[in-house]
PDB file of C-alpha atoms in Angstrom:
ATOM      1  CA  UNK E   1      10.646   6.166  20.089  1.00 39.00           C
ATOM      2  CA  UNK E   2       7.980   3.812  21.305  1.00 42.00           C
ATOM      3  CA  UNK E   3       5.751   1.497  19.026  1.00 42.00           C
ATOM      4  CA  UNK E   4       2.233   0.515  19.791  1.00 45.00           C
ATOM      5  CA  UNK E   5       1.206  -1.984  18.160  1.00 46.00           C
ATOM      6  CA  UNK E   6      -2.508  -3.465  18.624  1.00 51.00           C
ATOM      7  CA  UNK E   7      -3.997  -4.631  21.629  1.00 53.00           C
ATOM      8  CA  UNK E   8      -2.778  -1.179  23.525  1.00 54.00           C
ATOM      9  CA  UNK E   9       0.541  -2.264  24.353  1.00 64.00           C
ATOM     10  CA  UNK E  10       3.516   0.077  23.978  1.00 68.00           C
ATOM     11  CA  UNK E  11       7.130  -1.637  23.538  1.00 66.00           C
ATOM     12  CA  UNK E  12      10.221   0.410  23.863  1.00 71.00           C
ATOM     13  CA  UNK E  13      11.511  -0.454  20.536  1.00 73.00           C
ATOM     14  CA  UNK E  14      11.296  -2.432  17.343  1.00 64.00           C
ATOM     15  CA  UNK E  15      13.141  -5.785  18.391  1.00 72.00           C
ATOM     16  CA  UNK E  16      10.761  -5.548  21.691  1.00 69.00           C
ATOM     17  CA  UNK E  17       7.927  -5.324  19.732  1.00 64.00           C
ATOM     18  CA  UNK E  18       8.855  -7.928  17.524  1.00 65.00           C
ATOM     19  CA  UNK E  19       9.251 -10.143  20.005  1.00 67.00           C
ATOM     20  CA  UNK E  20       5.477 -10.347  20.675  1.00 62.00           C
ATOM     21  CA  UNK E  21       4.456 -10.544  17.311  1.00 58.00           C
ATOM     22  CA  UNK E  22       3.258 -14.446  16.843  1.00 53.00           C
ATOM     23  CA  UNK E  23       3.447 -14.170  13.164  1.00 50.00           C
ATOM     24  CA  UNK E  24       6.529 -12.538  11.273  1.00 55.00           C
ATOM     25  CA  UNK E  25       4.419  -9.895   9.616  1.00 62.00           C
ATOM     26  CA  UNK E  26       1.517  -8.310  11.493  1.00 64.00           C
ATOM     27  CA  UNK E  27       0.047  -7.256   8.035  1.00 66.00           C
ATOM     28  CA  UNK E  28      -1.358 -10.747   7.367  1.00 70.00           C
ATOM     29  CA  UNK E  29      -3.085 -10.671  11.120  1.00 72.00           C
ATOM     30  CA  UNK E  30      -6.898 -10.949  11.438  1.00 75.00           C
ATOM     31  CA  UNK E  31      -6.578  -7.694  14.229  1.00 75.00           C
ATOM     32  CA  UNK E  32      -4.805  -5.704  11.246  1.00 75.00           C
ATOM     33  CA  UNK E  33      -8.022  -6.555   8.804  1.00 77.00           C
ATOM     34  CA  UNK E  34     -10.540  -5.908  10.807  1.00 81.00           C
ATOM     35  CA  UNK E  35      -8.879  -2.839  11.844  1.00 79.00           C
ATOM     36  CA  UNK E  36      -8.401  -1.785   8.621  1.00 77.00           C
ATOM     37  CA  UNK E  37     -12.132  -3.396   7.517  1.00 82.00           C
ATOM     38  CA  UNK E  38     -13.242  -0.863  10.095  1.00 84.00           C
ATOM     39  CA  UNK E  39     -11.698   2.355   8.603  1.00 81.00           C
ATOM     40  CA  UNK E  40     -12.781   0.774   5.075  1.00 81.00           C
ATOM     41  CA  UNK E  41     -16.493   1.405   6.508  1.00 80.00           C
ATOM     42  CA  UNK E  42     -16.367   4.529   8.365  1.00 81.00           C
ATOM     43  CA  UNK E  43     -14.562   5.960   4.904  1.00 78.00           C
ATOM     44  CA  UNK E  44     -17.861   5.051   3.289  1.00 78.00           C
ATOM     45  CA  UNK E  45     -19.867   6.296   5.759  1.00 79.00           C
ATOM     46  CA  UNK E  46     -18.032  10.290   6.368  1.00 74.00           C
ATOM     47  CA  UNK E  47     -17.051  10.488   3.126  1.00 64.00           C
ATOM     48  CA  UNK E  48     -14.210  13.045   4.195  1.00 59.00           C
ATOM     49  CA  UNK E  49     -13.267  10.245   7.229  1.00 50.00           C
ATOM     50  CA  UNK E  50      -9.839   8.726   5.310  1.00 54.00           C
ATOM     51  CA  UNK E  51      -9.562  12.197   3.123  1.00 56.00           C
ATOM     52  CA  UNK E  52      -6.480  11.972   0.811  1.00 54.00           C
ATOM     53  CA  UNK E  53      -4.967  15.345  -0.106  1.00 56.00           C
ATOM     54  CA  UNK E  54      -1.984  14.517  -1.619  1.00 65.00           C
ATOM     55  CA  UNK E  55      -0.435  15.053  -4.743  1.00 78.00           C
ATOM     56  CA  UNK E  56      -1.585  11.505  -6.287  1.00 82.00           C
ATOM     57  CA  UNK E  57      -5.260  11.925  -6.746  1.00 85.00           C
ATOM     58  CA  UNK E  58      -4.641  15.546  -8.185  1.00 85.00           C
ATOM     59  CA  UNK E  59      -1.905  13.871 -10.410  1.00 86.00           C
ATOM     60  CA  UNK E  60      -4.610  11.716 -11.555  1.00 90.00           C
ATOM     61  CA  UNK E  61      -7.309  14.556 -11.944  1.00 90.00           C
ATOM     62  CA  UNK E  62      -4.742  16.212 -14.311  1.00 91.00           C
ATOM     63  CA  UNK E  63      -4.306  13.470 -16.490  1.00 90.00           C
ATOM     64  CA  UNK E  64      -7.708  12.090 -16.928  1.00 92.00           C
ATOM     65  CA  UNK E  65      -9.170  15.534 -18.155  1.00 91.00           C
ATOM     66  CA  UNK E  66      -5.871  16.302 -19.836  1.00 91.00           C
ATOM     67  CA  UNK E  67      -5.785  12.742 -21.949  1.00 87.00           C
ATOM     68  CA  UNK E  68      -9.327  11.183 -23.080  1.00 85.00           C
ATOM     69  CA  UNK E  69      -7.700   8.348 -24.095  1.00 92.00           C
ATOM     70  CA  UNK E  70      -7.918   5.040 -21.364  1.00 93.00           C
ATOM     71  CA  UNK E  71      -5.865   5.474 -18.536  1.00 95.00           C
ATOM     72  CA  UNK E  72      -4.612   1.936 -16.935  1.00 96.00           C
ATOM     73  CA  UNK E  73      -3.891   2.224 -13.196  1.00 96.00           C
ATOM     74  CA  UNK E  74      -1.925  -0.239 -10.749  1.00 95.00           C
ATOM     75  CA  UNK E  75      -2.729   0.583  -7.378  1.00 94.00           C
ATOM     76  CA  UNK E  76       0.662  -1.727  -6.310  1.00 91.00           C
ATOM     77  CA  UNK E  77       0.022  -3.201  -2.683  1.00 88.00           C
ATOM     78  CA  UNK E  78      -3.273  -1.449  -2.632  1.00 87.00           C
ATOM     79  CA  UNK E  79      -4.479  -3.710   0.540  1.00 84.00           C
ATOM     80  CA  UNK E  80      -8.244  -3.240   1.287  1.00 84.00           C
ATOM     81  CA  UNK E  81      -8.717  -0.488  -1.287  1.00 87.00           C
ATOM     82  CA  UNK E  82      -8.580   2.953   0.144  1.00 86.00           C
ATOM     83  CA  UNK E  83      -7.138   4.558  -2.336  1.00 88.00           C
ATOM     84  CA  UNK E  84      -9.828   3.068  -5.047  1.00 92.00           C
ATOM     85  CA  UNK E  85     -12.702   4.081  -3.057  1.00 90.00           C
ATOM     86  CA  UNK E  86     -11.192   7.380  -2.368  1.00 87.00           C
ATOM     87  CA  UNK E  87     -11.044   7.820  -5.650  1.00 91.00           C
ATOM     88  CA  UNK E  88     -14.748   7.014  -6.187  1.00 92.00           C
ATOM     89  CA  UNK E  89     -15.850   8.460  -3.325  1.00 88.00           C
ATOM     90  CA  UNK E  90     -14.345  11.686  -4.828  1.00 86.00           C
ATOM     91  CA  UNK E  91     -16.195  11.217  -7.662  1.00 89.00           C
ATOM     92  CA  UNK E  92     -12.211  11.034  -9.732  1.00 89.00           C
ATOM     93  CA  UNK E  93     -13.768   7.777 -12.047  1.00 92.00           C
ATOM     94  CA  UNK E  94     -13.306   9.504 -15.140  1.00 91.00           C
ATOM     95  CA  UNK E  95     -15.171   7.275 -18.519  1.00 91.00           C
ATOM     96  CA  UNK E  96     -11.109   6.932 -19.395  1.00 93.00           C
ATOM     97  CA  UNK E  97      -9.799   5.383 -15.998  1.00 96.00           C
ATOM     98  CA  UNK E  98      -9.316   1.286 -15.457  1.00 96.00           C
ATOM     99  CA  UNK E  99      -7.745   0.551 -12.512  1.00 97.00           C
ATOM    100  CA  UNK E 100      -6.085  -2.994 -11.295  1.00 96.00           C
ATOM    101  CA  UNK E 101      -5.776  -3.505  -7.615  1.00 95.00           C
ATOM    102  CA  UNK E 102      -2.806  -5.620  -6.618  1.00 94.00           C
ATOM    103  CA  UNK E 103      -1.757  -6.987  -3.079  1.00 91.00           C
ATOM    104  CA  UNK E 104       0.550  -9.621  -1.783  1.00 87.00           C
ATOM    105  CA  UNK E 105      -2.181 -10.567   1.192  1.00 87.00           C
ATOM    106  CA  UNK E 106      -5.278 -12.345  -1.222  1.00 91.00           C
ATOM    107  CA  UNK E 107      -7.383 -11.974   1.440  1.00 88.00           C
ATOM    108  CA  UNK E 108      -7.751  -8.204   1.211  1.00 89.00           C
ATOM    109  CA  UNK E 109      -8.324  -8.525  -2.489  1.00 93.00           C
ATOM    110  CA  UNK E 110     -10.847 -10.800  -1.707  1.00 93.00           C
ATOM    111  CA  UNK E 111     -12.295  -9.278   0.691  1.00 91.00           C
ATOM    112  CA  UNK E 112     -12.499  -5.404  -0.906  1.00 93.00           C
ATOM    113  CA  UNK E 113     -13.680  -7.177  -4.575  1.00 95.00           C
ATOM    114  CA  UNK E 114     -16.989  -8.054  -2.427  1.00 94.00           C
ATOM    115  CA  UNK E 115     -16.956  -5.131  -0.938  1.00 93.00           C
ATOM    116  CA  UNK E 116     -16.552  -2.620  -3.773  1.00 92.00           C
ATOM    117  CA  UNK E 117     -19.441  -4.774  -5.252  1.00 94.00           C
ATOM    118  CA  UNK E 118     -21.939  -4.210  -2.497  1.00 93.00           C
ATOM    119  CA  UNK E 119     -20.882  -0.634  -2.195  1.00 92.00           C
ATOM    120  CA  UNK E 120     -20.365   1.555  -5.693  1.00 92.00           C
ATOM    121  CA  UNK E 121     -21.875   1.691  -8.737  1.00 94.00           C
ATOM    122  CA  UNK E 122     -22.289  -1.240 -11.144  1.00 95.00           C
ATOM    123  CA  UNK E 123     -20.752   0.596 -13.945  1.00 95.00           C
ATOM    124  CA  UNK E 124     -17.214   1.824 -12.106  1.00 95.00           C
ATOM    125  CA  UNK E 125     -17.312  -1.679 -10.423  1.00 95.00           C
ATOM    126  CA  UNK E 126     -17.033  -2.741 -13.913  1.00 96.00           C
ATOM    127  CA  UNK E 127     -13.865  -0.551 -14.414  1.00 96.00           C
ATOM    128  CA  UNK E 128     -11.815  -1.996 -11.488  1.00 96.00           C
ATOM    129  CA  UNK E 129      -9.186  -5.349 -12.299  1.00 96.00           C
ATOM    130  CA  UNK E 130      -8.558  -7.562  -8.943  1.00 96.00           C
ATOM    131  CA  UNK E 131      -5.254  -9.150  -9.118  1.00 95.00           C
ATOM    132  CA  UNK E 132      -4.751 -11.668  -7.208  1.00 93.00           C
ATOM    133  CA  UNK E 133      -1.287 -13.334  -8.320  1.00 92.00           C
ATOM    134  CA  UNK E 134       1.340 -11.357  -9.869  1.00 90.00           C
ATOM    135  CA  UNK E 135       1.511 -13.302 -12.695  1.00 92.00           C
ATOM    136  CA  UNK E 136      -1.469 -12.084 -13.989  1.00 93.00           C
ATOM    137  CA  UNK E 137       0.365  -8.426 -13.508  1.00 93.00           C
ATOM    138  CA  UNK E 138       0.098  -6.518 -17.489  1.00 88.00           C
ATOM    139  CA  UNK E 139       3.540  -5.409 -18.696  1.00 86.00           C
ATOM    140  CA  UNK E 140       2.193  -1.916 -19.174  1.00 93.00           C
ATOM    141  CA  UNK E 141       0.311   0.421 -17.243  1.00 95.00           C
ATOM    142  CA  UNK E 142       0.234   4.517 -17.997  1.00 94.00           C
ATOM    143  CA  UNK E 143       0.330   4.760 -14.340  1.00 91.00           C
ATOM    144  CA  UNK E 144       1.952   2.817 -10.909  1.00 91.00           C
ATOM    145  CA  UNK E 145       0.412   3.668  -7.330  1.00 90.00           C
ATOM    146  CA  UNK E 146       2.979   2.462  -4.638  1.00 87.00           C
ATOM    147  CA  UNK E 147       0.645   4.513  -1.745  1.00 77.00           C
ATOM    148  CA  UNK E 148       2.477   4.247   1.195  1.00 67.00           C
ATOM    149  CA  UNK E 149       3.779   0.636   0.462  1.00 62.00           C
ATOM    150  CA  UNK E 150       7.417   1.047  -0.192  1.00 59.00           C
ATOM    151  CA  UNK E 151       8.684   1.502   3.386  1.00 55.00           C
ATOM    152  CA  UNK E 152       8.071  -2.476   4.210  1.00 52.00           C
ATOM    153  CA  UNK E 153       9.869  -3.523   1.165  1.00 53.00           C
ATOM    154  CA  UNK E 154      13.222  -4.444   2.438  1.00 45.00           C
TER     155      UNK E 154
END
């Protein structure tokens, strides 16, 4: 299997690849955020661009016209937001949804709080907790969103 990873250039395998990676983890690299900053935009602009169909958002659906009462989401390693503006951009922010957005790199936090600001609506802006160290994590939330995170835990 060969990897490509940025800058167009295809390695052979991992340990090749790795090899040319200056930092340890590409996720914190200023190519992977404005990669990703890029998607972020054009998911704004087509709103069916970055279309989730998976089980999650109808999960979600379910339970916010099933249950009125508040629904407390962590969107776990949520990077740059996709899933939260998917969410919106689906019109899925229910009166009963509040959703925290927690991610080991600050700097997408950072980065998607201003952009979330510029870009919805003042009242589901409202509705959204940025985490930015996990010791400000709640004990208790009705509902976890790993995404596609767990595969770089290790």
């Amino acid at each position: 299997m060969t990897f490509q990873i940025f800058k167009k250039k295809i390695y052979k395998t991992y340990e090749d690849a790795k090899l040319f990676i200056k930092k340890d983890n590409i996720y914190f690299s200023k190519d992977y955020i404005k990669r990703n900053v890029k998607k972020l935009n054009l998911q704004v602009k087509k709103k069916n661009y970055y279309n989730f169909e998976y089980s999650f958002l109808k999960f979600l659906d379910t339970i916010l016209i099933l249950n009125k009462n508040k629904f407390n989401l962590l969107d776990y390693g949520g990077g740059l937001g996709n899933t939260i503006l998917e969410i919106y951009l689906k019109d899925l922010f229910k009166n009963n949804l509040r959703i925290s957005l927690y991610d080991l790199n600050v700097d997408f936090v950072n980065f998607f709080e201003k952009f979330l600001k510029k870009t919805i609506k003042k009242d589901i802006y409202k509705k959204i907790i940025f985490i930015k160290d996990s010791k400000h994590l709640r004990k208790k939330y009705d509902a976890i969103h790993f995404g596609s995170m767990l595969e770089y835990v290790y």
